[in-house]
Structures are given as C-alpha cells and as structure tokens.
Coordinates of N, CA and C in Angstrom, one line a residue:
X14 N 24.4 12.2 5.7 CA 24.0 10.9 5.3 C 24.8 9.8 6.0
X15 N 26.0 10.2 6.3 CA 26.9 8.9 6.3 C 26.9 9.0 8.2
X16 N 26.3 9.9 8.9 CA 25.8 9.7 10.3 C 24.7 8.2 10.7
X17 N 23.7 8.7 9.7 CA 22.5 7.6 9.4 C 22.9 6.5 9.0
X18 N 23.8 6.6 8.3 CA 24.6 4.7 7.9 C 25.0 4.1 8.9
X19 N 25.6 4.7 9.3 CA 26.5 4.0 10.2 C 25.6 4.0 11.6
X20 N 24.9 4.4 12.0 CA 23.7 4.4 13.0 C 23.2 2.9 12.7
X21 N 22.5 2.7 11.3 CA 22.1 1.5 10.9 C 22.9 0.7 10.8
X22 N 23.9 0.7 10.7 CA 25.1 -0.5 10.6 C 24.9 -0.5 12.4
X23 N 25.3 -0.3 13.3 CA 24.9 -0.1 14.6 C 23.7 -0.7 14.8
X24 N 22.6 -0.7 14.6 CA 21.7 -1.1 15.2 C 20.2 -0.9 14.0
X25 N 20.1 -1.7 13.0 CA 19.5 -1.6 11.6 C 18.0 -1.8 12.3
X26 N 17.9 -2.6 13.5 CA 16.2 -3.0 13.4 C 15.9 -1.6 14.7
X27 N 16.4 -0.8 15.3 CA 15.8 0.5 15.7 C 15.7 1.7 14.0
X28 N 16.8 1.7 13.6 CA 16.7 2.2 12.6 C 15.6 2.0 11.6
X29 N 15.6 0.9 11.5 CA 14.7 0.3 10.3 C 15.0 0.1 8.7
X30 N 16.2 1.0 8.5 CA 16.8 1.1 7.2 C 17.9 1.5 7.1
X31 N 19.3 1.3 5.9 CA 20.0 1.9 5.8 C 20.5 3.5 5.7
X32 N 19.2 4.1 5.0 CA 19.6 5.0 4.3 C 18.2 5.9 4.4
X33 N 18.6 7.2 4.6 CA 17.1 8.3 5.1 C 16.0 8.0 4.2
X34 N 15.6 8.7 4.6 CA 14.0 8.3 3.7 C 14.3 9.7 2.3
X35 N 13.5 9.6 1.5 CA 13.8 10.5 0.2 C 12.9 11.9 0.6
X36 N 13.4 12.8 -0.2 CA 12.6 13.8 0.0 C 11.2 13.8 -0.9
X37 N 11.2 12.7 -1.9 CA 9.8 12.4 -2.7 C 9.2 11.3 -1.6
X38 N 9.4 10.6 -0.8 CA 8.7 9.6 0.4 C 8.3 11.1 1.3
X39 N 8.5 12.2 1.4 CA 8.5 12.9 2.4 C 7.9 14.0 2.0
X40 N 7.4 14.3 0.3 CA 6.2 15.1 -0.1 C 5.2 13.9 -0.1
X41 N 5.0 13.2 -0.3 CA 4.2 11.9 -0.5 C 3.6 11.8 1.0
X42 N 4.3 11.6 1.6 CA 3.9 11.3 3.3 C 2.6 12.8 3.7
X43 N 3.3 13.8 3.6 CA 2.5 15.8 3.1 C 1.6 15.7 2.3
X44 N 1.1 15.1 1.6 CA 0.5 15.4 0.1 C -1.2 15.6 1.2
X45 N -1.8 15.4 1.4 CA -3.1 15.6 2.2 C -3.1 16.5 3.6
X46 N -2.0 17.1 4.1 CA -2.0 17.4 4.8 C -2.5 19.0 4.7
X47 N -3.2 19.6 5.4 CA -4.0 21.1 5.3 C -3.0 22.5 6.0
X48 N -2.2 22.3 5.1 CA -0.8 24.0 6.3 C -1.4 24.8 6.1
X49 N -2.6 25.1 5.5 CA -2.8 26.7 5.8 C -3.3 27.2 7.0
X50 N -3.5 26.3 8.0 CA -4.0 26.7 8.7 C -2.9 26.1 10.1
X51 N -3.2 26.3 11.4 CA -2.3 26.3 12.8 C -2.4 25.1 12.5
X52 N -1.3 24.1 12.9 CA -1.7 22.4 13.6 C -0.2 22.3 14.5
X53 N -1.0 21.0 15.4 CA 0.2 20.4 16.4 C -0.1 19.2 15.1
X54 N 1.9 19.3 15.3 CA 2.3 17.8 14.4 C 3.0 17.2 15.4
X55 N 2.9 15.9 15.3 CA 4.4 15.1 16.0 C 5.0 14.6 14.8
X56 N 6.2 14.4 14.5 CA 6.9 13.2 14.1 C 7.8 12.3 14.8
X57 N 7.5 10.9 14.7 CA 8.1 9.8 15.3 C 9.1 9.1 14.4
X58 N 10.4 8.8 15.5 CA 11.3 8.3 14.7 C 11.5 9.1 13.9
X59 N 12.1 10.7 14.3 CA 12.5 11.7 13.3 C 14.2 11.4 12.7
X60 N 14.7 11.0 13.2 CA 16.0 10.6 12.7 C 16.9 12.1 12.9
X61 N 17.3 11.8 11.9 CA 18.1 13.7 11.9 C 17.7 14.2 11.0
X62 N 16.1 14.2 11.0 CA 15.3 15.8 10.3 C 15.3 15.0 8.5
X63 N 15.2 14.2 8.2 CA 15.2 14.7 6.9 C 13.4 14.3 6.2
X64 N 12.4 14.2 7.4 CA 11.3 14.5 6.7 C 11.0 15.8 7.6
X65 N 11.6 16.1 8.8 CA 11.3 17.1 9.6 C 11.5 18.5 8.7
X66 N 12.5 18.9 8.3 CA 12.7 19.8 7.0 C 11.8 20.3 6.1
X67 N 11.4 19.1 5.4 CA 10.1 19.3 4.8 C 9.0 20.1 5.4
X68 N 8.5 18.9 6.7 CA 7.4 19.6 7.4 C 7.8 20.9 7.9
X69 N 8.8 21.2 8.2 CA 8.7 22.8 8.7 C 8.8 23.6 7.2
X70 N 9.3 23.2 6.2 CA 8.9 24.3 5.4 C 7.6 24.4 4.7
X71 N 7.0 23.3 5.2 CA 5.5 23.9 4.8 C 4.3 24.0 5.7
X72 N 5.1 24.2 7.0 CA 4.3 24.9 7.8 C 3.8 26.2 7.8
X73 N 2.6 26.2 8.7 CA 1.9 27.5 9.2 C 2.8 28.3 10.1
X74 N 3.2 29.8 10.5 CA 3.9 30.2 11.0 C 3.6 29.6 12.8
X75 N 2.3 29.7 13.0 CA 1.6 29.2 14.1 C 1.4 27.9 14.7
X76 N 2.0 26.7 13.8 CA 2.0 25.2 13.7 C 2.9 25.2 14.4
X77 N 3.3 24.0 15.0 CA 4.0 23.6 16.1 C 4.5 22.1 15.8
X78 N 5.4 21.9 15.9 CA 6.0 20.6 15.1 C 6.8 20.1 16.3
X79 N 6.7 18.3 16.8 CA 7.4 17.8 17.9 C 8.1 16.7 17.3
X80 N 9.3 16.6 17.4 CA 10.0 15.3 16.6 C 10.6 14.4 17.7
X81 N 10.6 13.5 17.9 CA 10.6 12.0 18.9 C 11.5 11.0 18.2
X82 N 13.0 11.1 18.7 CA 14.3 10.6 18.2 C 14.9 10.1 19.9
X83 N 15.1 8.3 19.6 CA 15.5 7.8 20.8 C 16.9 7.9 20.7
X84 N 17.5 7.7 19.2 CA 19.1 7.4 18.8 C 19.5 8.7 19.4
X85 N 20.6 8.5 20.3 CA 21.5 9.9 20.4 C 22.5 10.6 19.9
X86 N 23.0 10.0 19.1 CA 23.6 10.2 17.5 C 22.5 10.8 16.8
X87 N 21.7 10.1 16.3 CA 20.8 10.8 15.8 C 20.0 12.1 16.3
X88 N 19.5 12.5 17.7 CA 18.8 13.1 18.4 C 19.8 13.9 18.1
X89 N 21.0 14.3 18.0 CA 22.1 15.2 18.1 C 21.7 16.1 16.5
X90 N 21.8 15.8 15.8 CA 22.2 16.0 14.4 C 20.6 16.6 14.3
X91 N 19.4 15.7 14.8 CA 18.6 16.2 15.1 C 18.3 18.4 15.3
X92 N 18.7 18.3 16.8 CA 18.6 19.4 17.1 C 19.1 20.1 16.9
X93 N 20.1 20.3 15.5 CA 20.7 21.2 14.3 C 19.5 22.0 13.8
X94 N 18.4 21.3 13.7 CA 16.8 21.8 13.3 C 17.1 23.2 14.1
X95 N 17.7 24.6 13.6 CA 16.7 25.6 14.5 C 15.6 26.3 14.0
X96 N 14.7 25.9 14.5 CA 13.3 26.7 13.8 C 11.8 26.8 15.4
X97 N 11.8 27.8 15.7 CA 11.2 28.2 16.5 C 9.8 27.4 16.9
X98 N 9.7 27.1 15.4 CA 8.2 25.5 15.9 C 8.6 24.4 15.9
X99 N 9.6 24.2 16.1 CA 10.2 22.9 16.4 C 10.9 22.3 17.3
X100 N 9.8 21.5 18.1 CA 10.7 20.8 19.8 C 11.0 19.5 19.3
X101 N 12.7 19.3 19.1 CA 12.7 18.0 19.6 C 13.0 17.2 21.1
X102 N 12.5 15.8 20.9 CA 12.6 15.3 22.3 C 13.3 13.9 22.1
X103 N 14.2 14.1 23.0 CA 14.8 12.7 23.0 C 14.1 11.9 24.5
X104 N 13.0 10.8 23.5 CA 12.5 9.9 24.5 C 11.8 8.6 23.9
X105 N 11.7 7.7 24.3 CA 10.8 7.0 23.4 C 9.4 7.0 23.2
X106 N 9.1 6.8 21.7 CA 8.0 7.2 21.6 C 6.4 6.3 22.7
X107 N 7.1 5.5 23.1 CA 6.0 4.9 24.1 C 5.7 5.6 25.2
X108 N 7.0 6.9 25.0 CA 6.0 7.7 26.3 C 5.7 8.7 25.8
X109 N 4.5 9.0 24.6 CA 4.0 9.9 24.1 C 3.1 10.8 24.8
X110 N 2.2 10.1 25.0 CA 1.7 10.3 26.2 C 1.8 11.5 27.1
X111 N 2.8 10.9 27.5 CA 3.3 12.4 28.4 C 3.3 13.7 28.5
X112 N 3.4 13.8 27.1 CA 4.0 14.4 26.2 C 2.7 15.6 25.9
X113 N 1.5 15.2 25.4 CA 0.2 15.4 24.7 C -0.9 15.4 25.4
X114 N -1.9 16.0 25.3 CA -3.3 15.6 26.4 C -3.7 14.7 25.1
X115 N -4.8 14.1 25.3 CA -5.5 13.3 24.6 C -6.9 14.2 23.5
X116 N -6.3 13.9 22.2 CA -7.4 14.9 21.6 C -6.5 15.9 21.1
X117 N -5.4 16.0 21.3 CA -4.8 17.7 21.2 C -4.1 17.5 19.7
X118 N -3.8 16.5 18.6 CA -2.5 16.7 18.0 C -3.6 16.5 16.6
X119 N -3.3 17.5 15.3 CA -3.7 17.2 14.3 C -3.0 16.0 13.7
X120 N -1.8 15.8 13.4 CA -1.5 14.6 12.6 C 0.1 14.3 13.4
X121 N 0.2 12.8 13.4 CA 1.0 12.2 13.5 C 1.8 11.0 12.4
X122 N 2.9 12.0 11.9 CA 3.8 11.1 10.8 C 4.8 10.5 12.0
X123 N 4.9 9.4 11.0 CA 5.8 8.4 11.6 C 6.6 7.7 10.6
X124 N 7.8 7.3 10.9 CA 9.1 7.0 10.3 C 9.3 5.7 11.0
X125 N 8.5 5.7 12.4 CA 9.1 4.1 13.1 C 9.0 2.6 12.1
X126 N 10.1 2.1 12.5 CA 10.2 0.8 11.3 C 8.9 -0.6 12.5
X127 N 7.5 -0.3 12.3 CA 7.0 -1.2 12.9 C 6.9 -2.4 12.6
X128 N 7.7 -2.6 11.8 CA 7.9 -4.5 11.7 C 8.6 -5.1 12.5
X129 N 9.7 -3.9 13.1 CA 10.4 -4.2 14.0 C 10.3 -4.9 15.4
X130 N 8.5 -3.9 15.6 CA 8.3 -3.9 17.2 C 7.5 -5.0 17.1
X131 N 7.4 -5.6 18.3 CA 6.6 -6.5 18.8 C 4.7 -6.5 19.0
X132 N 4.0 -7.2 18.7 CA 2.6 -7.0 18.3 C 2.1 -6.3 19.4
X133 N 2.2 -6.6 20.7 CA 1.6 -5.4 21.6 C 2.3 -4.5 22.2
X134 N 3.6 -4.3 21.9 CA 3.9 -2.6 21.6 C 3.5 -1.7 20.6
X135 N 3.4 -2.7 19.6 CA 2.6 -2.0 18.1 C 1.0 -1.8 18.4
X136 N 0.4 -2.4 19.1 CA -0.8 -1.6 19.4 C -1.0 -1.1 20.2
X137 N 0.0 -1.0 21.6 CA -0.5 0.3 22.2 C -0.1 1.4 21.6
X138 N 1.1 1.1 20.5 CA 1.7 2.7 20.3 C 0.4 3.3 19.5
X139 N -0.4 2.5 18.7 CA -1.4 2.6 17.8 C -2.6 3.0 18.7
X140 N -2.5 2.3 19.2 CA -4.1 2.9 20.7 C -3.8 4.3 20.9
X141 N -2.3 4.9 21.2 CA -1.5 6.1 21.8 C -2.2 7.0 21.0
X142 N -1.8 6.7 19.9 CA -1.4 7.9 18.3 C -3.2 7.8 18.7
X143 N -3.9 7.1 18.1 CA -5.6 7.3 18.0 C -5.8 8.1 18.9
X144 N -5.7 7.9 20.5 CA -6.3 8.8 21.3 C -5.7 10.1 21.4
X145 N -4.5 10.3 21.1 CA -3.7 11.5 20.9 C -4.5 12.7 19.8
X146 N -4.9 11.8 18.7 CA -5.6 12.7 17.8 C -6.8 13.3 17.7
X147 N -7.4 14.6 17.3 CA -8.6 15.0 17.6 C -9.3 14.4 16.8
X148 N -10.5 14.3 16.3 CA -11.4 13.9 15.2 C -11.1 14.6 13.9
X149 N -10.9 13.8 13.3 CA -10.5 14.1 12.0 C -9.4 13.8 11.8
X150 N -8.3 14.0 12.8 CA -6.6 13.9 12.4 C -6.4 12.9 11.9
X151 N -5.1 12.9 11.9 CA -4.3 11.8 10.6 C -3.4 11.2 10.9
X152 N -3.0 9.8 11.4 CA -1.6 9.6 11.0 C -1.1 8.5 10.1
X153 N 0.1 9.1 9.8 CA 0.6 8.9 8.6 C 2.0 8.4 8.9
X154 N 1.8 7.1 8.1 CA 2.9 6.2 8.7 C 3.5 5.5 7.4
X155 N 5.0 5.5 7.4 CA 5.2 4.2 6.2 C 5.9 3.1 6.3
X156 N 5.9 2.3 5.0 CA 6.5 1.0 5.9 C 7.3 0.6 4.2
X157 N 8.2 -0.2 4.1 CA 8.3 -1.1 3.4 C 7.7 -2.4 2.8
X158 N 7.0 -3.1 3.5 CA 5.9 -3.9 3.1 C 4.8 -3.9 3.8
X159 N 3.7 -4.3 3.5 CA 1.8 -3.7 4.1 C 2.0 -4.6 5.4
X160 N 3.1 -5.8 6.0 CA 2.7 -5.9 7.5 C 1.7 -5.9 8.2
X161 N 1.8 -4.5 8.3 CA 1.0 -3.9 9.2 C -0.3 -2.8 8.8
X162 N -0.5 -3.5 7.6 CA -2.2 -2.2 7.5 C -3.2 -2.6 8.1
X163 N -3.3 -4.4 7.8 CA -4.3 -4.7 8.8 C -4.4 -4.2 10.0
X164 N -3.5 -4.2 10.9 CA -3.2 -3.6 12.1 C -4.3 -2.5 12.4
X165 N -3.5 -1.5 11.6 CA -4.2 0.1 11.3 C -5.4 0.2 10.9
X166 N -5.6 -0.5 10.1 CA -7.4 -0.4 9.6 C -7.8 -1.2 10.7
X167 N -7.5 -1.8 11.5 CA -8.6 -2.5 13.4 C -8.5 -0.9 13.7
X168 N -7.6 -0.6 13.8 CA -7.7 0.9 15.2 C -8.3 2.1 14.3
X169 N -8.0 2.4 13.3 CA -8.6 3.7 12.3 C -9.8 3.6 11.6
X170 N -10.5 4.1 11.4 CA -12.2 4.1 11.0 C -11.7 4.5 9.3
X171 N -10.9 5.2 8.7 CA -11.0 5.3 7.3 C -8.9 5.0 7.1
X172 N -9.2 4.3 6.2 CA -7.4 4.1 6.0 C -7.2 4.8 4.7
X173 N -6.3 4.7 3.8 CA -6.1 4.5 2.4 C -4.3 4.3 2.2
X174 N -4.2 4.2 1.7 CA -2.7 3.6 1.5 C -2.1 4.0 -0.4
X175 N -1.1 4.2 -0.2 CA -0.1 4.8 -1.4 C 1.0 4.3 -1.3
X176 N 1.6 3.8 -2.5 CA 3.3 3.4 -2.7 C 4.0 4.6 -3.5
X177 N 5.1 4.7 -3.4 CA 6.4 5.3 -4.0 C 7.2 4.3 -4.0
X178 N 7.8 4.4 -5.4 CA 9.2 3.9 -6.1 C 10.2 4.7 -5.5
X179 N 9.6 6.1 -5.6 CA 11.0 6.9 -5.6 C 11.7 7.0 -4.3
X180 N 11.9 6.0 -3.6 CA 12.9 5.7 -2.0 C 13.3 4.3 -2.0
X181 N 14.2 4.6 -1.2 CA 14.8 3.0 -1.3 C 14.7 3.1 -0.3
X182 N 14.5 1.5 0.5 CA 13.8 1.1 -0.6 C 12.3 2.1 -0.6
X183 N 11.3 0.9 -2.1 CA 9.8 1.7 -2.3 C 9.6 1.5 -0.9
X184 N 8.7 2.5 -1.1 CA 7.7 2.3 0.4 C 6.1 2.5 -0.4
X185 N 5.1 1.8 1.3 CA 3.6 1.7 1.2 C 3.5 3.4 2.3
X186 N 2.6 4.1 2.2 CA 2.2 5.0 2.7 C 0.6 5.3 3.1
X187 N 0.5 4.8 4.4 CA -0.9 4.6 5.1 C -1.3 5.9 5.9
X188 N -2.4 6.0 5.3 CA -3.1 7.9 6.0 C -4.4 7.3 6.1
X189 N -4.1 7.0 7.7 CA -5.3 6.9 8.8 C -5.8 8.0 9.6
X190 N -7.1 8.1 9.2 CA -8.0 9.3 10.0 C -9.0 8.5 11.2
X191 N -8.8 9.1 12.2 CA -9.4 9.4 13.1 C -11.2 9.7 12.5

C-alpha cells in the first residue's frame, strides 16, 4: 500500500488518487462480467494489481488478462502478478492499439483517472476501447464524480452506471456495451 502512496504523493493527477481502489470497487467493477467462459480482458491503469487479483481469480482457465501500467514503480510491483494469463505491459495506454486487432477484446476495465486527461485524449482513448471491443463487450470504467458519463454515453450505445460507498473515496461505476 505505502508503494501506491507515495507514487501519488509523486505525481497524484497520473495516479488519480491516494490510495488503491477497494476490493468491494473491484467486485463491483466484476459484478456483470460472464467468467465461465474464455475472454481477452485488458485492464488500464492497473497499478500494482490490486483489481488485477481479483480479475484473475475469477477467471476462466483459458481467459487471458493484459494489464497497462505507465508508472514504473508501479509496473514493478505490478509484475509480482505471476499467473500464466496475465501479461503486463508497461506502455501507455494510448498505444493500445498496438497492442489488439480491432474487434478482438471482450471487456475493458479501467482504473485511468479521466478527469485528469484532456478532452481529446479522452476521446480518442474512448474511440480506442470502442473499436477494440467486439459487439457486445464492455467497458468498465470508474471515476470519482460522473465528469465524464456524458462523454461515454456519445461513444457507447447502452451505458448504466452504479456508485459504491465502500472505497475512498465513493466511486461512480460506468458499464458501457458495445
């Protein structure tokens, strides 16, 4: 924990917060998600794993999990993760792309603090994630205050949005389908 503090004390508007996200923001963020079956996940702005954890333990043996960590403090503590479906990459997430064919990824959670970013990095990353996902997929993003839902309801065809108390701070939790 006290890695992630001081990271944020360092540089709070990459971070986005002081302190990891909860492990109730991080069944919350899961709660619609389908593991019984194979999926490509990405997570953005994985930090050092503490929604990554989660998602691997309720993956499919066959699912494949990519975590996208620019901090290298962080990215470090990161690839502590050893679990055989799980690549992380230290790069930023605007070169996702790269990364993915278009169409290929069931869901993308995200941890990025987009209040942070500026309005048209925030929509291409949003343009990114859309075309990254196949029909139907999901991503799943949270924020501290709704900012940015309008955003997401322009690029996503069905939104819905959920709050938790239980993190500090609360968070809003937006699950945009493709």
């Amino acid at each position: 924990m006290f890695v992630f503090v001081k990271e944020a004390y360092r540089n709070i508007v990459q971070t986005g917060s002081i302190i990891e996200s909860s492990p109730y923001l991080a069944r919350k963020m899961m709660q619609f998600i389908d593991f019984e079956k194979p999926l490509q996940l990405v997570e953005m702005g994985a930090g050092k794993g503490s929604i990554t954890g989660h998602l691997l333990d309720k993956m499919n043996p066959q699912s494949k999990l990519s975590g996208f960590e620019m901090n290298t403090v962080l990215f470090e503590e990161l690839k502590k993760e050893e679990d055989y479906r799980f690549v992380p990459i230290h790069d930023d997430v605007m070169n996702i792309t790269q990364y993915f064919k278009a169409g290929s990824l069931d869901y993308i959670i995200s941890g990025l603090p987009l209040a942070n970013m500026g309005g048209l990095k925030k929509a291409r990353l949003l343009n990114d994630c859309y075309q990254l996902l196949k029909p139907g997929g999901c991503y799943i993003q949270f924020q501290y205050c709704k900012t940015d839902l309008a955003l997401i309801k322009r690029r996503f065809e069905h939104v819905h949005c959920e709050f938790t108390l239980l993190n500090l701070p609360p968070a809003f939790i937006y699950y945009a389908e493709k």
